[in-house]
Coordinates of C-alpha atoms in Angstrom, one line a residue:
M1 CA -28.2 165.5 -2.6
D2 CA -29.9 161.6 -2.7
A3 CA -30.9 162.2 1.2
G4 CA -32.5 165.5 0.4
I5 CA -34.9 164.2 -2.1
L6 CA -36.2 161.3 0.7
L7 CA -36.2 164.1 3.4
F8 CA -38.0 166.1 1.1
L9 CA -40.4 163.0 -0.1
Q10 CA -40.8 162.4 2.7
D11 CA -41.8 165.9 4.6
V12 CA -43.7 167.2 2.1
V13 CA -44.6 164.7 -0.5
R14 CA -45.5 161.6 2.4
N15 CA -49.3 161.9 3.7
P16 CA -52.3 159.3 4.6
V17 CA -53.6 158.9 1.7
L18 CA -50.6 158.0 -0.6
T19 CA -49.2 155.8 1.3
P20 CA -50.9 153.1 1.2
I21 CA -51.0 154.0 -2.8
F22 CA -48.0 153.6 -2.5
K23 CA -47.4 150.7 -0.3
G24 CA -50.1 149.1 -2.8
I25 CA -48.2 150.1 -6.2
T26 CA -44.8 149.0 -4.3
T27 CA -46.2 145.4 -3.9
L28 CA -46.5 145.0 -7.0
G29 CA -42.9 145.2 -8.1
N30 CA -42.6 142.3 -5.1
G31 CA -40.1 139.4 -7.0
A32 CA -41.2 140.4 -9.9
V33 CA -44.3 138.6 -9.5
L34 CA -46.8 140.7 -11.9
W35 CA -44.5 140.6 -14.3
I36 CA -43.7 137.4 -13.9
L37 CA -47.9 136.1 -14.4
I38 CA -48.2 139.1 -17.2
S39 CA -45.2 136.8 -19.4
L40 CA -47.2 133.7 -18.6
V41 CA -50.0 135.0 -20.0
L42 CA -48.6 136.5 -23.0
L43 CA -47.1 132.6 -23.0
L44 CA -50.8 131.2 -23.9
F45 CA -51.4 133.3 -26.9
R46 CA -49.0 131.8 -30.2
K47 CA -49.2 136.3 -31.5
T48 CA -47.6 137.0 -27.7
R49 CA -45.2 133.8 -27.0
T50 CA -42.0 135.6 -28.0
V51 CA -42.9 138.4 -26.3
G52 CA -44.2 136.7 -23.2
I53 CA -40.9 134.3 -23.6
T54 CA -39.0 137.7 -24.2
S55 CA -39.4 139.4 -21.6
I56 CA -39.1 136.5 -18.9
L57 CA -35.4 136.1 -20.1
A58 CA -35.4 140.1 -19.3
L59 CA -36.2 139.1 -16.0
L60 CA -33.7 136.8 -16.0
V61 CA -31.4 139.3 -17.0
S62 CA -32.5 141.9 -14.6
L63 CA -31.8 138.8 -11.8
V64 CA -28.6 138.0 -12.6
I65 CA -27.0 142.2 -13.4
N66 CA -29.0 143.8 -10.2
N67 CA -29.7 141.4 -7.6
I68 CA -27.1 138.1 -8.1
V69 CA -24.2 140.7 -8.9
L70 CA -24.5 144.3 -8.1
K71 CA -26.0 144.5 -5.0
N72 CA -23.8 142.1 -3.6
L73 CA -20.5 143.9 -5.7
V74 CA -21.9 147.1 -4.0
A75 CA -23.1 146.2 -1.5
R76 CA -24.8 149.8 -0.3
V77 CA -26.4 150.0 3.3
R78 CA -29.9 151.5 2.6
P79 CA -30.5 154.9 3.2
Y80 CA -33.3 154.2 6.4
E81 CA -30.1 153.4 7.9
V82 CA -27.8 155.7 7.2
I83 CA -29.7 159.4 7.2
E84 CA -30.9 160.9 9.9
G85 CA -34.8 161.4 10.0
L86 CA -35.9 159.2 7.7
V87 CA -38.5 157.0 8.5
L88 CA -39.1 153.5 6.6
I89 CA -42.7 152.9 6.4
I90 CA -42.5 149.2 5.3
Q91 CA -41.2 146.1 6.4
K92 CA -37.2 146.1 6.7
P93 CA -35.8 144.9 3.5
W94 CA -33.5 142.0 3.9
D95 CA -30.9 142.8 1.1
Y96 CA -28.7 146.1 -0.7
S97 CA -29.9 148.9 -1.7
F98 CA -27.7 149.6 -5.0
P99 CA -29.7 148.4 -7.3
S100 CA -33.9 148.9 -7.0
G101 CA -34.4 145.3 -7.9
H102 CA -37.5 146.4 -8.1
T103 CA -37.1 149.1 -10.5
G104 CA -35.2 147.2 -12.3
S105 CA -36.8 144.1 -13.0
S106 CA -40.3 146.8 -13.6
F107 CA -38.3 148.2 -16.5
A108 CA -37.0 145.0 -18.2
A109 CA -40.4 143.7 -18.5
A110 CA -42.0 146.8 -19.5
W111 CA -39.2 147.5 -21.9
V112 CA -39.9 144.3 -23.9
F113 CA -43.9 145.0 -23.5
Y114 CA -42.9 148.8 -25.2
R115 CA -41.3 147.9 -27.7
K116 CA -43.3 144.4 -28.7
L117 CA -46.8 144.9 -27.7
P118 CA -49.0 147.6 -29.2
K119 CA -48.1 150.9 -27.3
R120 CA -51.3 150.7 -24.8
F121 CA -50.2 148.4 -23.6
G122 CA -45.9 149.0 -23.9
I123 CA -46.9 152.9 -22.6
P124 CA -49.1 152.0 -19.2
A125 CA -46.8 148.4 -18.3
L126 CA -43.4 151.9 -18.8
V127 CA -45.9 154.1 -16.6
L128 CA -46.4 151.1 -13.9
A129 CA -42.4 150.2 -13.8
G130 CA -42.3 154.0 -13.0
L131 CA -44.8 153.9 -10.0
I132 CA -42.9 151.0 -8.5
G133 CA -39.1 152.8 -9.2
L134 CA -41.4 156.1 -7.4
S135 CA -42.8 154.4 -4.6
R136 CA -39.7 152.6 -3.3
L137 CA -38.4 156.5 -3.0
Y138 CA -41.8 157.4 -1.1
L139 CA -41.4 154.4 1.1
G140 CA -37.8 155.3 2.2
V141 CA -36.2 151.7 1.0
H142 CA -34.0 153.1 -2.0
Y143 CA -31.8 156.3 -2.5
P144 CA -32.5 158.4 -5.7
T145 CA -29.4 156.6 -7.8
D146 CA -30.5 153.2 -6.7
V147 CA -34.6 153.4 -9.0
L148 CA -32.4 155.9 -11.7
F149 CA -30.1 153.3 -12.2
G150 CA -32.3 150.4 -11.7
V151 CA -34.7 152.2 -14.8
F152 CA -31.1 151.9 -16.7
S153 CA -29.7 148.4 -16.0
G154 CA -33.9 147.2 -16.4
I155 CA -34.0 149.4 -20.3
G156 CA -30.2 147.7 -20.5
S157 CA -31.9 144.0 -19.8
G158 CA -34.6 144.0 -21.9
C159 CA -32.4 145.4 -24.4
I160 CA -30.5 142.0 -23.7
A161 CA -33.3 139.9 -23.9
L162 CA -34.8 141.8 -27.6
L163 CA -31.2 141.4 -29.0
I164 CA -30.9 137.7 -27.7
M165 CA -34.2 136.8 -29.3
K166 CA -34.0 138.1 -32.1
A167 CA -30.4 136.2 -32.8
V168 CA -32.6 133.1 -32.3
I169 CA -35.4 133.3 -34.3
D170 CA -32.5 134.9 -37.3
K171 CA -30.9 131.5 -36.5
R172 CA -34.4 129.6 -36.5
E173 CA -35.0 131.4 -40.0
K174 CA -32.1 130.8 -41.3
T175 CA -31.8 126.9 -40.5
G176 CA -34.8 126.5 -41.3
A177 CA -35.5 125.0 -37.4

């Protein structure tokens, strides 16, 4: 089923208009730089500082779970290496396929923004995270299950970060620190 979806995207959806758009969108997820920059901007303002810290924490949790542990544990080969006829249209990634790190980190930060910022910021963040995940399929560098797990692990990473921050804030309030 994964192969069928990727070949469908390649044969039916890929076109000269969408390709540069999806290449640009996927670049936004490279190294989670966009999400890190947004988080750093949030740190500048007292009102959003906790959101910035929580987002950075979510990105770190996602990095550990997805890129350090699972990618190396599962060691799934990239789809363009095993699906006959699938053509890669960006530079070959150097790491394993499962799970999608771009998707995981994007949803980790976006989930925190969705939960802690006004919806006019949180909803676009989730939409962008979804587009980044979709771009990984369009470009042929991930299986759909890689991206789907990236969504769940990213949201899970965001939830873990939110719980940790809540515990820290509760403890500080209780001790008066």
